Amino acid sequence: MADDLPPFDPATAAPFMLGRGHPGWLGLRYVAHGADWVELALPWREDLLGETGSGVLATGPIVSLMDMASGMAIWTATGEFGAIATLDLRVDYMRPAREGAAVNGRAECYRVTRSAAFVRGVAHDGDAGDPVAHVAGVFMSIPWRKR
């Protein structure tokens, strides 16, 4: 990326990144961030239920929530928006989300190498100490080349 660009700021980028495409359709919202982490929220919606009438969000939207939070955590940690690809995102479900509850996803980028970034995180429905899921992932950076 150009050296004259400001560092990536997830709060500033969120309206653009979360307002369109798949994240926009899911209704993902920015919650907070730190130097190497980002927290997003997935609101409860009836059309996102795993089983009709269950009141519990499906696992797929939670994976999407954590994938987006992970990518934004990487850009926050590196200070730079760039092309990345999810190589591996392991999601260990601990329990179903509570009926009618939104799910927050907090991802932390804890290591960046020349070609990969490593993340870990938690999805919860109000109490991070009682998670819905734990995640661990590896993302590949895709260098930008002028053509």
PDB file of C-alpha atoms in Angstrom, residues 1-8 78-83 143-146:
ATOM      1  CA  MET A   1       0.000   0.000   0.000  1.00  0.00           C
ATOM      2  CA  ALA A   2       1.068   3.584  -0.348  1.00  0.00           C
ATOM      3  CA  ASP A   3       3.239   4.940   2.441  1.00  0.00           C
ATOM      4  CA  ASP A   4       1.220   8.150   2.592  1.00  0.00           C
ATOM      5  CA  LEU A   5      -2.026   6.438   3.678  1.00  0.00           C
ATOM      6  CA  PRO A   6      -3.132   6.715   7.308  1.00  0.00           C
ATOM      7  CA  PRO A   7      -3.050   3.533   9.426  1.00  0.00           C
ATOM      8  CA  PHE A   8      -6.069   1.249   9.099  1.00  0.00           C
ATOM      9  CA  THR A  78      -0.560  -4.272  10.855  1.00  0.00           C
ATOM     10  CA  GLY A  79      -2.012  -0.783  10.455  1.00  0.00           C
ATOM     11  CA  GLU A  80      -2.560  -1.491   6.782  1.00  0.00           C
ATOM     12  CA  PHE A  81      -5.480  -2.645   4.658  1.00  0.00           C
ATOM     13  CA  GLY A  82      -4.351  -5.249   2.168  1.00  0.00           C
ATOM     14  CA  ALA A  83      -5.488  -8.378   0.404  1.00  0.00           C
ATOM     15  CA  PRO A 143       1.225  -8.892  -1.871  1.00  0.00           C
ATOM     16  CA  TRP A 144       0.063  -6.050  -4.050  1.00  0.00           C
ATOM     17  CA  ARG A 145       1.852  -5.783  -7.357  1.00  0.00           C
ATOM     18  CA  LYS A 146       1.622  -2.998  -9.863  1.00  0.00           C
TER      19      LYS A 146
END
